[in-house]
PDB file of C-alpha atoms in Angstrom:
ATOM      1  CA  ASP A   1     -15.612 -49.051 -68.934  1.00 53.00           C
ATOM      2  CA  THR A   2     -12.654 -47.169 -67.454  1.00 73.00           C
ATOM      3  CA  GLY A   3     -14.221 -43.766 -67.084  1.00 93.00           C
ATOM      4  CA  VAL A   4     -13.730 -40.603 -69.128  1.00 96.00           C
ATOM      5  CA  SER A   5     -10.618 -40.628 -71.319  1.00 96.00           C
ATOM      6  CA  GLN A   6      -8.900 -37.548 -72.680  1.00 97.00           C
ATOM      7  CA  ASP A   7      -6.156 -37.363 -75.251  1.00 97.00           C
ATOM      8  CA  PRO A   8      -3.496 -36.049 -75.296  1.00 97.00           C
ATOM      9  CA  ARG A   9      -2.595 -35.582 -71.639  1.00 96.00           C
ATOM     10  CA  HIS A  10      -0.255 -32.730 -72.419  1.00 97.00           C
ATOM     11  CA  LYS A  11       0.107 -30.535 -75.521  1.00 98.00           C
ATOM     12  CA  ILE A  12       2.765 -27.898 -76.105  1.00 98.00           C
ATOM     13  CA  THR A  13       2.144 -25.685 -79.140  1.00 98.00           C
ATOM     14  CA  LYS A  14       3.467 -22.518 -80.620  1.00 98.00           C
ATOM     15  CA  ARG A  15       1.290 -19.432 -80.593  1.00 98.00           C
ATOM     16  CA  GLY A  16      -0.851 -19.261 -83.707  1.00 98.00           C
ATOM     17  CA  GLN A  17      -1.058 -23.033 -84.245  1.00 98.00           C
ATOM     18  CA  ASN A  18      -4.295 -25.013 -84.118  1.00 98.00           C
ATOM     19  CA  VAL A  19      -4.805 -27.777 -81.602  1.00 98.00           C
ATOM     20  CA  THR A  20      -7.476 -30.471 -81.179  1.00 98.00           C
ATOM     21  CA  PHE A  21      -8.333 -32.426 -78.076  1.00 98.00           C
ATOM     22  CA  ARG A  22     -10.374 -35.600 -77.837  1.00 98.00           C
ATOM     23  CA  CYS A  23     -12.713 -36.837 -75.110  1.00 98.00           C
ATOM     24  CA  ASP A  24     -14.224 -40.307 -74.849  1.00 97.00           C
ATOM     25  CA  PRO A  25     -17.057 -40.241 -72.292  1.00 96.00           C
ATOM     26  CA  ILE A  26     -18.512 -43.094 -70.311  1.00 95.00           C
ATOM     27  CA  SER A  27     -20.482 -44.978 -72.957  1.00 91.00           C
ATOM     28  CA  GLU A  28     -23.894 -44.863 -71.249  1.00 88.00           C
ATOM     29  CA  HIS A  29     -23.707 -41.106 -70.599  1.00 91.00           C
ATOM     30  CA  ASN A  30     -25.625 -38.888 -72.968  1.00 91.00           C
ATOM     31  CA  ARG A  31     -24.388 -35.574 -71.545  1.00 93.00           C
ATOM     32  CA  LEU A  32     -20.890 -34.302 -72.206  1.00 95.00           C
ATOM     33  CA  TYR A  33     -19.268 -31.120 -70.913  1.00 95.00           C
ATOM     34  CA  TRP A  34     -16.030 -29.231 -71.589  1.00 97.00           C
ATOM     35  CA  TYR A  35     -14.447 -27.090 -68.894  1.00 96.00           C
ATOM     36  CA  ARG A  36     -11.284 -25.026 -68.682  1.00 97.00           C
ATOM     37  CA  GLN A  37      -9.225 -24.704 -65.496  1.00 97.00           C
ATOM     38  CA  THR A  38      -6.329 -22.338 -64.881  1.00 95.00           C
ATOM     39  CA  LEU A  39      -3.906 -22.678 -62.016  1.00 91.00           C
ATOM     40  CA  GLY A  40      -5.454 -21.963 -58.638  1.00 89.00           C
ATOM     41  CA  GLN A  41      -8.959 -21.585 -60.053  1.00 93.00           C
ATOM     42  CA  GLY A  42     -11.989 -23.822 -60.284  1.00 95.00           C
ATOM     43  CA  PRO A  43     -13.099 -25.249 -63.620  1.00 96.00           C
ATOM     44  CA  GLU A  44     -15.041 -22.856 -65.857  1.00 95.00           C
ATOM     45  CA  PHE A  45     -17.796 -24.133 -68.149  1.00 94.00           C
ATOM     46  CA  LEU A  46     -17.156 -23.972 -71.885  1.00 95.00           C
ATOM     47  CA  THR A  47     -19.832 -26.028 -73.645  1.00 95.00           C
ATOM     48  CA  TYR A  48     -22.384 -28.833 -73.211  1.00 93.00           C
ATOM     49  CA  PHE A  49     -23.713 -31.585 -75.455  1.00 94.00           C
ATOM     50  CA  GLN A  50     -26.731 -33.778 -75.023  1.00 92.00           C
ATOM     51  CA  ASN A  51     -26.113 -36.663 -77.394  1.00 92.00           C
ATOM     52  CA  GLU A  52     -24.849 -34.974 -80.591  1.00 92.00           C
ATOM     53  CA  ALA A  53     -26.590 -31.630 -80.009  1.00 93.00           C
ATOM     54  CA  GLN A  54     -24.543 -28.759 -78.630  1.00 92.00           C
ATOM     55  CA  LEU A  55     -27.076 -27.174 -76.256  1.00 91.00           C
ATOM     56  CA  GLU A  56     -25.109 -24.508 -74.462  1.00 89.00           C
ATOM     57  CA  LYS A  57     -21.942 -22.468 -75.024  1.00 90.00           C
ATOM     58  CA  SER A  58     -20.228 -20.123 -72.609  1.00 90.00           C
ATOM     59  CA  ARG A  59     -19.266 -16.582 -73.511  1.00 85.00           C
ATOM     60  CA  LEU A  60     -15.717 -17.840 -72.754  1.00 78.00           C
ATOM     61  CA  LEU A  61     -15.920 -19.885 -75.957  1.00 83.00           C
ATOM     62  CA  SER A  62     -14.687 -17.363 -78.503  1.00 88.00           C
ATOM     63  CA  ASP A  63     -15.007 -17.971 -82.249  1.00 92.00           C
ATOM     64  CA  ARG A  64     -11.543 -19.552 -82.188  1.00 96.00           C
ATOM     65  CA  PHE A  65     -13.001 -22.463 -80.212  1.00 96.00           C
ATOM     66  CA  SER A  66     -15.207 -25.134 -81.740  1.00 96.00           C
ATOM     67  CA  ALA A  67     -16.505 -28.386 -80.303  1.00 96.00           C
ATOM     68  CA  GLU A  68     -18.206 -31.332 -81.907  1.00 96.00           C
ATOM     69  CA  ARG A  69     -19.732 -34.568 -80.777  1.00 96.00           C
ATOM     70  CA  PRO A  70     -20.477 -36.588 -83.895  1.00 91.00           C
ATOM     71  CA  LYS A  71     -23.001 -39.390 -83.410  1.00 86.00           C
ATOM     72  CA  GLY A  72     -23.232 -38.576 -79.731  1.00 84.00           C
ATOM     73  CA  SER A  73     -20.120 -40.545 -78.838  1.00 90.00           C
ATOM     74  CA  PHE A  74     -16.648 -39.005 -78.481  1.00 96.00           C
ATOM     75  CA  SER A  75     -16.139 -35.245 -78.615  1.00 97.00           C
ATOM     76  CA  THR A  76     -13.420 -32.971 -79.954  1.00 98.00           C
ATOM     77  CA  LEU A  77     -12.475 -29.476 -78.889  1.00 98.00           C
ATOM     78  CA  GLU A  78     -10.464 -27.435 -81.394  1.00 97.00           C
ATOM     79  CA  ILE A  79      -8.690 -24.171 -80.704  1.00 97.00           C
ATOM     80  CA  GLN A  80      -7.607 -22.199 -83.741  1.00 97.00           C
ATOM     81  CA  ARG A  81      -4.807 -19.607 -83.762  1.00 97.00           C
ATOM     82  CA  THR A  82      -3.811 -20.386 -80.175  1.00 98.00           C
ATOM     83  CA  GLU A  83      -2.843 -17.538 -77.849  1.00 97.00           C
ATOM     84  CA  GLN A  84      -0.798 -17.654 -74.658  1.00 96.00           C
ATOM     85  CA  GLY A  85      -3.967 -16.973 -72.699  1.00 95.00           C
ATOM     86  CA  ASP A  86      -5.338 -20.326 -73.911  1.00 97.00           C
ATOM     87  CA  SER A  87      -2.782 -22.134 -71.722  1.00 97.00           C
ATOM     88  CA  ALA A  88      -4.864 -24.110 -69.228  1.00 97.00           C
ATOM     89  CA  MET A  89      -6.140 -27.563 -68.323  1.00 97.00           C
ATOM     90  CA  TYR A  90      -9.054 -28.591 -70.533  1.00 98.00           C
ATOM     91  CA  LEU A  91     -11.363 -30.979 -68.738  1.00 98.00           C
ATOM     92  CA  CYS A  92     -14.089 -33.155 -70.172  1.00 98.00           C
ATOM     93  CA  ALA A  93     -16.920 -34.602 -68.070  1.00 96.00           C
ATOM     94  CA  SER A  94     -19.871 -36.850 -68.825  1.00 95.00           C
ATOM     95  CA  SER A  95     -23.039 -37.671 -66.902  1.00 91.00           C
ATOM     96  CA  ASP A  96     -26.414 -39.359 -67.063  1.00 87.00           C
ATOM     97  CA  THR A  97     -27.854 -37.716 -63.932  1.00 82.00           C
ATOM     98  CA  ASN A  98     -28.168 -34.183 -62.551  1.00 77.00           C
ATOM     99  CA  TYR A  99     -25.293 -34.706 -60.137  1.00 79.00           C
ATOM    100  CA  GLY A 100     -23.113 -37.606 -61.265  1.00 80.00           C
ATOM    101  CA  TYR A 101     -20.524 -35.802 -63.373  1.00 90.00           C
ATOM    102  CA  THR A 102     -17.411 -37.893 -64.046  1.00 94.00           C
ATOM    103  CA  PHE A 103     -14.351 -35.953 -65.122  1.00 96.00           C
ATOM    104  CA  GLY A 104     -11.394 -37.070 -67.174  1.00 96.00           C
ATOM    105  CA  SER A 105      -7.807 -36.350 -66.187  1.00 95.00           C
ATOM    106  CA  GLY A 106      -7.697 -33.400 -68.570  1.00 97.00           C
ATOM    107  CA  THR A 107      -5.477 -32.141 -71.338  1.00 98.00           C
ATOM    108  CA  ARG A 108      -2.886 -29.614 -70.234  1.00 97.00           C
ATOM    109  CA  LEU A 109      -2.246 -27.067 -72.968  1.00 98.00           C
ATOM    110  CA  THR A 110       0.883 -24.914 -72.953  1.00 98.00           C
ATOM    111  CA  VAL A 111       1.125 -22.207 -75.611  1.00 98.00           C
ATOM    112  CA  VAL A 112       4.667 -20.894 -76.080  1.00 97.00           C
TER     113      VAL A 112
ATOM    114  CA  GLN B   1     -18.680 -10.989 -57.617  1.00 78.00           C
ATOM    115  CA  LYS B   2     -18.486 -14.669 -58.510  1.00 85.00           C
ATOM    116  CA  GLU B   3     -21.595 -16.832 -58.252  1.00 92.00           C
ATOM    117  CA  VAL B   4     -19.785 -19.293 -55.939  1.00 96.00           C
ATOM    118  CA  GLU B   5     -17.187 -18.132 -53.435  1.00 95.00           C
ATOM    119  CA  GLN B   6     -14.703 -20.398 -51.702  1.00 95.00           C
ATOM    120  CA  ASP B   7     -11.754 -19.524 -49.471  1.00 89.00           C
ATOM    121  CA  PRO B   8      -8.627 -20.588 -51.423  1.00 87.00           C
ATOM    122  CA  GLY B   9      -6.613 -21.497 -48.308  1.00 87.00           C
ATOM    123  CA  PRO B  10      -4.221 -23.170 -47.994  1.00 92.00           C
ATOM    124  CA  LEU B  11      -5.681 -24.822 -44.926  1.00 95.00           C
ATOM    125  CA  SER B  12      -3.087 -26.773 -42.919  1.00 97.00           C
ATOM    126  CA  VAL B  13      -4.202 -29.173 -40.172  1.00 97.00           C
ATOM    127  CA  PRO B  14      -2.583 -31.967 -38.163  1.00 97.00           C
ATOM    128  CA  GLU B  15      -3.514 -35.567 -38.871  1.00 98.00           C
ATOM    129  CA  GLY B  16      -6.688 -36.572 -37.052  1.00 97.00           C
ATOM    130  CA  ALA B  17      -8.187 -33.078 -37.009  1.00 97.00           C
ATOM    131  CA  ILE B  18     -11.720 -32.229 -38.079  1.00 97.00           C
ATOM    132  CA  VAL B  19     -11.675 -30.136 -41.247  1.00 97.00           C
ATOM    133  CA  SER B  20     -14.408 -27.692 -42.229  1.00 97.00           C
ATOM    134  CA  LEU B  21     -14.611 -26.454 -45.806  1.00 97.00           C
ATOM    135  CA  ASN B  22     -17.219 -23.910 -46.916  1.00 97.00           C
ATOM    136  CA  CYS B  23     -18.748 -22.175 -49.890  1.00 97.00           C
ATOM    137  CA  THR B  24     -21.265 -19.397 -50.311  1.00 97.00           C
ATOM    138  CA  TYR B  25     -23.338 -18.797 -53.415  1.00 97.00           C
ATOM    139  CA  SER B  26     -25.667 -16.205 -54.807  1.00 95.00           C
ATOM    140  CA  ASN B  27     -27.934 -18.087 -57.253  1.00 92.00           C
ATOM    141  CA  SER B  28     -31.060 -19.279 -55.422  1.00 92.00           C
ATOM    142  CA  ALA B  29     -31.930 -21.559 -58.389  1.00 90.00           C
ATOM    143  CA  PHE B  30     -29.148 -24.005 -57.508  1.00 92.00           C
ATOM    144  CA  GLN B  31     -30.600 -27.331 -56.413  1.00 91.00           C
ATOM    145  CA  TYR B  32     -27.748 -29.860 -56.500  1.00 91.00           C
ATOM    146  CA  PHE B  33     -24.649 -29.285 -54.426  1.00 94.00           C
ATOM    147  CA  MET B  34     -21.496 -31.279 -54.864  1.00 94.00           C
ATOM    148  CA  TRP B  35     -18.031 -31.594 -53.432  1.00 97.00           C
ATOM    149  CA  TYR B  36     -15.129 -32.660 -55.585  1.00 97.00           C
ATOM    150  CA  ARG B  37     -11.608 -33.569 -54.600  1.00 97.00           C
ATOM    151  CA  GLN B  38      -8.776 -32.784 -57.004  1.00 97.00           C
ATOM    152  CA  TYR B  39      -5.238 -34.036 -56.661  1.00 95.00           C
ATOM    153  CA  SER B  40      -2.466 -32.176 -58.441  1.00 90.00           C
ATOM    154  CA  ARG B  41      -2.575 -32.566 -62.236  1.00 87.00           C
ATOM    155  CA  LYS B  42      -5.663 -34.786 -62.065  1.00 91.00           C
ATOM    156  CA  GLY B  43      -9.320 -34.263 -62.881  1.00 94.00           C
ATOM    157  CA  PRO B  44     -11.867 -33.530 -60.129  1.00 96.00           C
ATOM    158  CA  GLU B  45     -13.332 -36.600 -58.417  1.00 95.00           C
ATOM    159  CA  LEU B  46     -16.880 -36.516 -57.023  1.00 94.00           C
ATOM    160  CA  LEU B  47     -16.940 -37.012 -53.265  1.00 95.00           C
ATOM    161  CA  MET B  48     -20.537 -36.259 -52.324  1.00 92.00           C
ATOM    162  CA  TYR B  49     -23.677 -34.607 -53.587  1.00 91.00           C
ATOM    163  CA  THR B  50     -26.715 -33.225 -51.803  1.00 91.00           C
ATOM    164  CA  TYR B  51     -30.065 -32.303 -53.247  1.00 87.00           C
ATOM    165  CA  SER B  52     -31.640 -29.158 -51.729  1.00 82.00           C
ATOM    166  CA  SER B  53     -31.087 -28.519 -48.019  1.00 83.00           C
ATOM    167  CA  GLY B  54     -29.994 -30.909 -45.329  1.00 86.00           C
ATOM    168  CA  ASN B  55     -27.130 -33.114 -44.245  1.00 91.00           C
ATOM    169  CA  LYS B  56     -25.575 -36.151 -45.821  1.00 94.00           C
ATOM    170  CA  GLU B  57     -22.960 -38.415 -44.300  1.00 95.00           C
ATOM    171  CA  ASP B  58     -20.590 -40.842 -46.046  1.00 94.00           C
ATOM    172  CA  GLY B  59     -17.903 -42.382 -43.889  1.00 96.00           C
ATOM    173  CA  ARG B  60     -15.631 -39.632 -42.617  1.00 97.00           C
ATOM    174  CA  PHE B  61     -17.320 -37.013 -44.801  1.00 97.00           C
ATOM    175  CA  THR B  62     -20.447 -34.928 -43.999  1.00 97.00           C
ATOM    176  CA  ALA B  63     -21.983 -32.446 -46.388  1.00 97.00           C
ATOM    177  CA  GLN B  64     -24.371 -29.751 -45.213  1.00 96.00           C
ATOM    178  CA  VAL B  65     -26.522 -27.387 -47.240  1.00 96.00           C
ATOM    179  CA  ASP B  66     -28.324 -24.351 -45.839  1.00 94.00           C
ATOM    180  CA  LYS B  67     -30.288 -22.881 -48.735  1.00 93.00           C
ATOM    181  CA  SER B  68     -31.731 -20.085 -46.594  1.00 93.00           C
ATOM    182  CA  SER B  69     -28.209 -18.783 -45.995  1.00 94.00           C
ATOM    183  CA  LYS B  70     -26.867 -19.896 -49.393  1.00 95.00           C
ATOM    184  CA  TYR B  71     -24.058 -21.690 -47.565  1.00 95.00           C
ATOM    185  CA  ILE B  72     -22.676 -25.200 -47.929  1.00 97.00           C
ATOM    186  CA  SER B  73     -20.089 -27.086 -45.922  1.00 97.00           C
ATOM    187  CA  LEU B  74     -18.002 -30.235 -46.074  1.00 97.00           C
ATOM    188  CA  PHE B  75     -16.647 -31.735 -42.847  1.00 97.00           C
ATOM    189  CA  ILE B  76     -13.869 -34.279 -42.830  1.00 98.00           C
ATOM    190  CA  ARG B  77     -13.414 -36.253 -39.605  1.00 98.00           C
ATOM    191  CA  ASP B  78     -10.147 -37.947 -38.578  1.00 98.00           C
ATOM    192  CA  SER B  79      -8.325 -36.276 -41.461  1.00 98.00           C
ATOM    193  CA  GLN B  80      -5.498 -38.225 -43.072  1.00 97.00           C
ATOM    194  CA  PRO B  81      -2.434 -37.124 -45.068  1.00 97.00           C
ATOM    195  CA  SER B  82      -4.058 -38.767 -48.100  1.00 96.00           C
ATOM    196  CA  ASP B  83      -6.864 -36.181 -47.789  1.00 97.00           C
ATOM    197  CA  SER B  84      -4.374 -33.509 -48.843  1.00 97.00           C
ATOM    198  CA  ALA B  85      -5.800 -32.108 -52.064  1.00 97.00           C
ATOM    199  CA  THR B  86      -7.834 -29.240 -53.429  1.00 97.00           C
ATOM    200  CA  TYR B  87     -11.526 -29.391 -52.559  1.00 98.00           C
ATOM    201  CA  LEU B  88     -13.977 -27.837 -54.998  1.00 97.00           C
ATOM    202  CA  CYS B  89     -17.595 -27.099 -54.306  1.00 97.00           C
ATOM    203  CA  ALA B  90     -19.905 -27.187 -57.293  1.00 95.00           C
ATOM    204  CA  MET B  91     -23.591 -26.652 -57.839  1.00 94.00           C
ATOM    205  CA  ASN B  92     -26.205 -26.616 -60.591  1.00 90.00           C
ATOM    206  CA  ASN B  93     -29.829 -26.325 -61.459  1.00 82.00           C
ATOM    207  CA  ALA B  94     -31.175 -29.715 -62.507  1.00 69.00           C
ATOM    208  CA  GLY B  95     -28.697 -31.050 -65.053  1.00 60.00           C
ATOM    209  CA  ASN B  96     -27.333 -27.833 -66.412  1.00 73.00           C
ATOM    210  CA  MET B  97     -23.678 -27.004 -66.306  1.00 84.00           C
ATOM    211  CA  LEU B  98     -21.857 -27.047 -62.960  1.00 90.00           C
ATOM    212  CA  THR B  99     -20.683 -23.801 -61.420  1.00 93.00           C
ATOM    213  CA  PHE B 100     -17.570 -24.295 -59.339  1.00 96.00           C
ATOM    214  CA  GLY B 101     -15.968 -22.433 -56.502  1.00 96.00           C
ATOM    215  CA  GLY B 102     -12.307 -21.591 -56.824  1.00 95.00           C
ATOM    216  CA  GLY B 103     -11.231 -24.495 -54.605  1.00 96.00           C
ATOM    217  CA  THR B 104      -9.630 -24.768 -51.148  1.00 97.00           C
ATOM    218  CA  ARG B 105      -6.206 -26.349 -50.879  1.00 96.00           C
ATOM    219  CA  LEU B 106      -6.005 -28.647 -47.853  1.00 97.00           C
ATOM    220  CA  MET B 107      -2.799 -29.989 -46.339  1.00 97.00           C
ATOM    221  CA  VAL B 108      -2.967 -32.643 -43.619  1.00 97.00           C
ATOM    222  CA  LYS B 109       0.358 -32.986 -41.835  1.00 97.00           C
ATOM    223  CA  PRO B 110       1.382 -36.343 -40.292  1.00 95.00           C
TER     224      PRO B 110
END
């Protein structure tokens, strides 16, 4: 297993378009997290899955954002009607302990 | 006020120096304390974690947690140019989502 994979690495989209990101966690990990990071800031929590159940969502996750984790494996994060303020690095992490969070390399979204 | 505060730096030190990185926090429920290293355009990489108060050492790195003061530190001994990165503190309450500081950018000059 090569760690947490995220695809694509970089996405440029026009304002108003929809985008979808994919995360493949470490296979043994039942917990999966999405974070957003803007330049010069620490990652901010977006949402959390335990297996296929979405257990927690941040207030940052507006109704334009939706995340799924079908069958408790990979996860997708979709942003509808993108805005320039959505430009950020979207990070996925997985874990099977209270401290061992492994992050992917992220998807960098640029909304023009 | 943010739950976790971290001086953004940048912190510039000569090679071989001892580096001290710090975070303060306000949520007394935090139990696990972690330090991540993040290189430019990469995801954060876990360096060390500590449960509750105390010290933990791993090679050139030492993590300290003082829950009474709500203050955590990471010390890097014999710093190397390859240590140049952004260091993020993070903490949580037993498996819930991590709360990060804003990160401190460290530059180690040869």
